[in-house]
Tab-separated table of C-alpha atoms in Angstrom:
chain	number	residue	atom	x	y	z
A	746	LYS	CA	-31.067	104.909	64.955
A	747	GLN	CA	-28.127	106.689	63.229
A	748	GLU	CA	-28.450	110.466	63.024
A	749	VAL	CA	-26.161	112.839	61.202
A	750	THR	CA	-25.926	116.531	62.067
A	751	GLN	CA	-24.171	119.203	60.130
A	752	ILE	CA	-23.166	122.520	61.656
A	753	PRO	CA	-23.470	125.292	60.616
A	754	ALA	CA	-26.502	125.119	58.320
A	755	ALA	CA	-25.197	128.069	56.304
A	756	LEU	CA	-21.792	129.745	56.092
A	757	SER	CA	-20.644	132.774	54.190
A	758	VAL	CA	-16.853	133.539	53.798
A	759	PRO	CA	-14.773	135.873	51.695
A	760	GLU	CA	-12.721	134.385	48.866
A	761	GLY	CA	-9.389	133.009	49.800
A	762	GLU	CA	-10.327	131.931	53.388
A	763	ASN	CA	-9.642	128.442	54.649
A	764	LEU	CA	-12.753	126.878	56.124
A	765	VAL	CA	-14.028	123.873	58.001
A	766	LEU	CA	-17.371	122.211	57.703
A	767	ASN	CA	-18.469	119.912	60.596
A	768	CYS	CA	-20.365	116.675	60.585
A	769	SER	CA	-21.299	114.502	63.564
A	770	PHE	CA	-23.028	111.130	63.834
A	771	THR	CA	-24.552	109.424	66.800
A	772	ASP	CA	-23.438	105.779	66.238
A	773	SER	CA	-19.758	105.212	65.708
A	774	ALA	CA	-20.277	101.758	64.156
A	775	ILE	CA	-19.968	102.898	60.520
A	776	TYR	CA	-18.503	101.366	57.375
A	777	ASN	CA	-17.590	104.600	55.791
A	778	LEU	CA	-18.385	108.356	55.528
A	779	GLN	CA	-18.868	110.270	52.326
A	780	TRP	CA	-18.846	113.972	51.553
A	781	PHE	CA	-20.979	115.263	48.720
A	782	ARG	CA	-21.428	118.588	46.989
A	783	GLN	CA	-24.752	119.718	45.583
A	784	ASP	CA	-25.154	122.749	43.339
A	785	PRO	CA	-28.574	124.429	43.146
A	786	GLY	CA	-30.947	122.356	41.049
A	787	LYS	CA	-28.448	119.596	40.544
A	788	GLY	CA	-27.638	116.182	41.793
A	789	LEU	CA	-25.010	115.191	44.335
A	790	THR	CA	-21.359	114.882	43.403
A	791	SER	CA	-19.188	112.634	45.521
A	792	LEU	CA	-16.142	114.517	46.858
A	793	LEU	CA	-14.449	112.112	49.245
A	794	LEU	CA	-15.085	108.634	50.727
A	795	ILE	CA	-13.396	107.769	53.968
A	796	GLN	CA	-13.325	104.163	55.088
A	797	SER	CA	-13.873	103.456	58.773
A	798	SER	CA	-10.194	102.335	59.140
A	799	GLN	CA	-8.929	105.631	57.669
A	800	ARG	CA	-8.368	108.932	59.393
A	801	GLU	CA	-8.438	111.268	56.380
A	802	GLN	CA	-8.652	111.633	52.633
A	803	THR	CA	-7.397	114.430	50.407
A	804	SER	CA	-8.419	115.649	46.942
A	805	GLY	CA	-6.936	118.878	45.709
A	806	ARG	CA	-7.902	121.650	48.091
A	807	LEU	CA	-10.236	119.386	50.039
A	808	ASN	CA	-9.286	117.369	53.109
A	809	ALA	CA	-11.745	115.255	55.014
A	810	SER	CA	-10.965	113.788	58.413
A	811	LEU	CA	-12.784	111.081	60.373
A	812	ASP	CA	-12.737	110.499	64.120
A	813	LYS	CA	-14.952	107.491	64.459
A	814	SER	CA	-14.735	107.058	68.223
A	815	SER	CA	-16.119	110.668	68.805
A	816	GLY	CA	-18.545	110.481	65.880
A	817	ARG	CA	-17.098	113.397	63.986
A	818	SER	CA	-15.834	114.320	60.540
A	819	THR	CA	-14.608	117.626	59.171
A	820	LEU	CA	-14.281	118.812	55.589
A	821	TYR	CA	-11.462	121.352	55.249
A	822	ILE	CA	-11.537	123.597	52.183
A	823	ALA	CA	-8.194	125.497	51.514
A	824	ALA	CA	-8.132	128.895	49.785
A	825	SER	CA	-11.859	129.003	49.100
A	826	GLN	CA	-13.112	130.250	45.699
A	827	PRO	CA	-16.553	131.493	44.516
A	828	GLY	CA	-16.869	128.252	42.582
A	829	ASP	CA	-16.899	126.381	45.865
A	830	SER	CA	-20.278	127.894	46.651
A	831	ALA	CA	-22.718	124.969	47.062
A	832	THR	CA	-24.337	122.788	49.643
A	833	TYR	CA	-22.065	120.210	51.213
A	834	LEU	CA	-23.610	117.035	52.506
A	835	CYS	CA	-22.129	114.453	54.873
A	836	ALA	CA	-23.401	110.885	54.925
A	837	VAL	CA	-22.455	107.809	56.844
A	838	ARG	CA	-22.924	104.144	56.039
A	839	PRO	CA	-24.021	102.281	59.152
A	840	GLY	CA	-22.993	98.801	58.097
A	841	ASN	CA	-24.032	97.088	54.865
A	842	THR	CA	-26.992	99.459	54.447
A	843	PRO	CA	-27.701	102.708	52.641
A	844	LEU	CA	-26.272	106.064	53.537
A	845	VAL	CA	-27.801	108.262	56.216
A	846	PHE	CA	-27.472	111.927	55.261
A	847	GLY	CA	-27.136	115.187	57.241
A	848	LYS	CA	-29.163	118.165	56.094
A	849	GLY	CA	-26.113	119.896	54.717
A	850	THR	CA	-24.141	123.154	55.044
A	851	ARG	CA	-24.898	125.841	52.432
A	852	LEU	CA	-21.674	127.596	51.675
A	853	SER	CA	-21.324	130.948	49.947
A	854	VAL	CA	-17.811	132.192	48.984
A	855	ILE	CA	-17.952	135.971	48.315
A	856	ALA	CA	-15.592	137.379	45.719
B	520	ASP	CA	-18.102	109.123	30.930
B	521	ALA	CA	-20.124	106.763	33.050
B	522	ARG	CA	-22.998	108.471	34.946
B	523	VAL	CA	-26.447	107.751	36.337
B	524	THR	CA	-29.221	109.141	34.113
B	525	GLN	CA	-32.797	109.984	35.130
B	526	THR	CA	-35.871	110.858	33.188
B	527	PRO	CA	-37.794	113.061	33.119
B	528	ARG	CA	-35.772	115.922	34.601
B	529	HIS	CA	-38.913	117.899	35.399
B	530	LYS	CA	-42.464	116.759	35.820
B	531	VAL	CA	-45.578	118.818	36.532
B	532	THR	CA	-48.786	116.964	37.049
B	533	GLU	CA	-52.154	117.243	38.668
B	534	MET	CA	-53.149	115.545	41.904
B	535	GLY	CA	-54.441	112.040	41.257
B	536	GLN	CA	-52.290	111.409	38.187
B	537	GLU	CA	-49.879	108.604	37.822
B	538	VAL	CA	-46.151	109.552	37.743
B	539	THR	CA	-43.324	107.237	36.586
B	540	MET	CA	-39.701	108.206	37.055
B	541	ARG	CA	-36.947	106.238	35.401
B	542	CYS	CA	-33.277	105.644	36.237
B	543	GLN	CA	-30.452	104.095	34.323
B	544	PRO	CA	-27.677	103.106	36.783
B	545	ILE	CA	-24.014	103.077	35.832
B	546	LEU	CA	-23.275	99.941	33.849
B	547	GLY	CA	-21.944	97.254	36.020
B	548	HIS	CA	-23.272	98.683	39.324
B	549	ASN	CA	-25.345	96.151	41.280
B	550	THR	CA	-26.997	98.435	43.854
B	551	VAL	CA	-29.650	101.155	43.084
B	552	PHE	CA	-31.098	103.625	45.552
B	553	TRP	CA	-34.135	105.964	45.327
B	554	TYR	CA	-34.022	109.090	47.435
B	555	ARG	CA	-36.482	112.010	47.909
B	556	GLN	CA	-35.232	115.502	48.830
B	557	THR	CA	-37.230	118.294	50.289
B	558	MET	CA	-36.341	121.433	52.145
B	559	MET	CA	-37.959	120.263	55.321
B	560	GLN	CA	-36.726	116.677	55.499
B	561	GLY	CA	-33.554	116.735	53.514
B	562	LEU	CA	-32.592	113.498	51.732
B	563	GLU	CA	-34.725	110.452	52.615
B	564	LEU	CA	-34.169	106.897	51.431
B	565	LEU	CA	-37.246	105.510	49.768
B	566	ALA	CA	-36.064	102.138	48.534
B	567	TYR	CA	-33.017	100.182	47.352
B	568	PHE	CA	-32.163	97.176	45.303
B	569	ARG	CA	-29.183	94.921	45.145
B	570	ASN	CA	-28.766	92.645	42.131
B	571	ARG	CA	-32.296	93.774	41.075
B	572	ALA	CA	-33.847	92.356	44.292
B	573	PRO	CA	-35.608	94.907	46.618
B	574	LEU	CA	-33.859	95.043	49.876
B	575	ASP	CA	-35.659	97.785	51.757
B	576	ASP	CA	-38.613	99.831	50.785
B	577	SER	CA	-39.675	100.864	54.224
B	578	GLY	CA	-39.237	104.484	53.434
B	579	MET	CA	-41.963	104.447	50.778
B	580	PRO	CA	-45.662	105.028	51.360
B	581	LYS	CA	-46.768	101.586	50.213
B	582	ASP	CA	-50.242	102.506	49.295
B	583	ARG	CA	-49.125	104.805	46.553
B	584	PHE	CA	-45.466	104.244	45.717
B	585	SER	CA	-43.872	101.345	44.032
B	586	ALA	CA	-40.287	100.730	42.863
B	587	GLU	CA	-39.075	98.024	40.428
B	588	MET	CA	-36.058	96.965	38.421
B	589	PRO	CA	-37.314	95.305	35.316
B	590	ASP	CA	-33.703	94.683	34.278
B	591	ALA	CA	-30.208	95.619	35.355
B	592	THR	CA	-30.206	98.746	33.235
B	593	LEU	CA	-33.536	100.257	34.340
B	594	ALA	CA	-35.066	101.186	37.703
B	595	THR	CA	-38.517	102.771	38.027
B	596	LEU	CA	-40.366	104.613	40.726
B	597	LYS	CA	-44.095	104.980	40.295
B	598	ILE	CA	-46.557	107.150	42.250
B	599	GLN	CA	-50.220	106.422	41.865
B	600	PRO	CA	-52.186	108.428	42.708
B	601	SER	CA	-49.920	111.476	43.202
B	602	GLU	CA	-50.596	114.094	45.870
B	603	PRO	CA	-49.270	117.666	46.326
B	604	ARG	CA	-47.175	116.462	49.308
B	605	ASP	CA	-45.220	114.266	46.921
B	606	SER	CA	-43.662	117.401	45.339
B	607	ALA	CA	-39.919	117.005	45.795
B	608	VAL	CA	-36.751	116.133	43.870
B	609	TYR	CA	-36.311	112.383	43.434
B	610	PHE	CA	-32.789	111.070	43.089
B	611	CYS	CA	-31.568	107.777	41.889
B	612	ALA	CA	-28.085	106.585	42.920
B	613	SER	CA	-26.058	103.494	42.016
B	614	GLY	CA	-23.042	101.711	43.525
B	615	PHE	CA	-21.160	98.487	43.278
B	616	GLY	CA	-20.278	95.880	45.880
B	617	GLN	CA	-21.611	94.797	49.255
B	618	GLY	CA	-18.894	95.777	51.645
B	619	SER	CA	-17.528	99.051	52.968
B	620	TYR	CA	-16.126	100.121	49.574
B	621	ASN	CA	-19.467	100.850	48.133
B	622	GLU	CA	-19.433	104.440	46.932
B	623	GLN	CA	-22.663	105.951	45.695
B	624	PHE	CA	-23.089	107.982	42.495
B	625	PHE	CA	-26.117	110.123	42.036
B	626	GLY	CA	-28.159	111.068	39.082
B	627	PRO	CA	-29.346	114.633	38.332
B	628	GLY	CA	-32.788	114.053	39.860
B	629	THR	CA	-36.403	114.417	38.750
B	630	ARG	CA	-38.144	117.530	40.017
B	631	LEU	CA	-41.707	116.619	40.616
B	632	THR	CA	-44.477	119.181	41.163
B	633	VAL	CA	-48.000	117.947	41.947
B	634	LEU	CA	-50.623	120.645	41.646
């Protein structure tokens, strides 16, 4: 059974720092991996989708990498801003089936 | 601006009452998912549909939960009777396709409180 783990559970950094969020999954046979952002009391916003054949995806200050063989993905946020404060969720798609989610990393960027 | 919509956004009800949550997927999407989010369990899949047919509802307590898609523009999740442990945020998500390029888009959620 696929399991997704995100470490750390919470992270607090000063504004301007570059930071890395980690995601690991137990079964490397995945179709894709998706990173989401969730603001308090809100739904999930898709940030980046990496197909199993890809190594990374970039969107603005965000860069997500995927190492399928080792079961790991990282989300890199450059020059963090207070507006980046949110919970970041990683989810993998184990085949033609729904996503399996991690429990998220709660990020606080302090001005 | 295409987005998934959910109603109601908030619902407070008493134990034993019936609760119906509705979702309108993005037009043209053929896959609809229902998730439940709690602090303890995180996001859990309850059920999902492809082309309106239920594919998996093993995450739902069958005795009290039911999910349907009366048509391609409406998905419903019903709880009868509701219990305090059902208190959570319920999300609907939609996507298109069957292969690996199926990205999911989430609605804003329905926050359910059962007293």
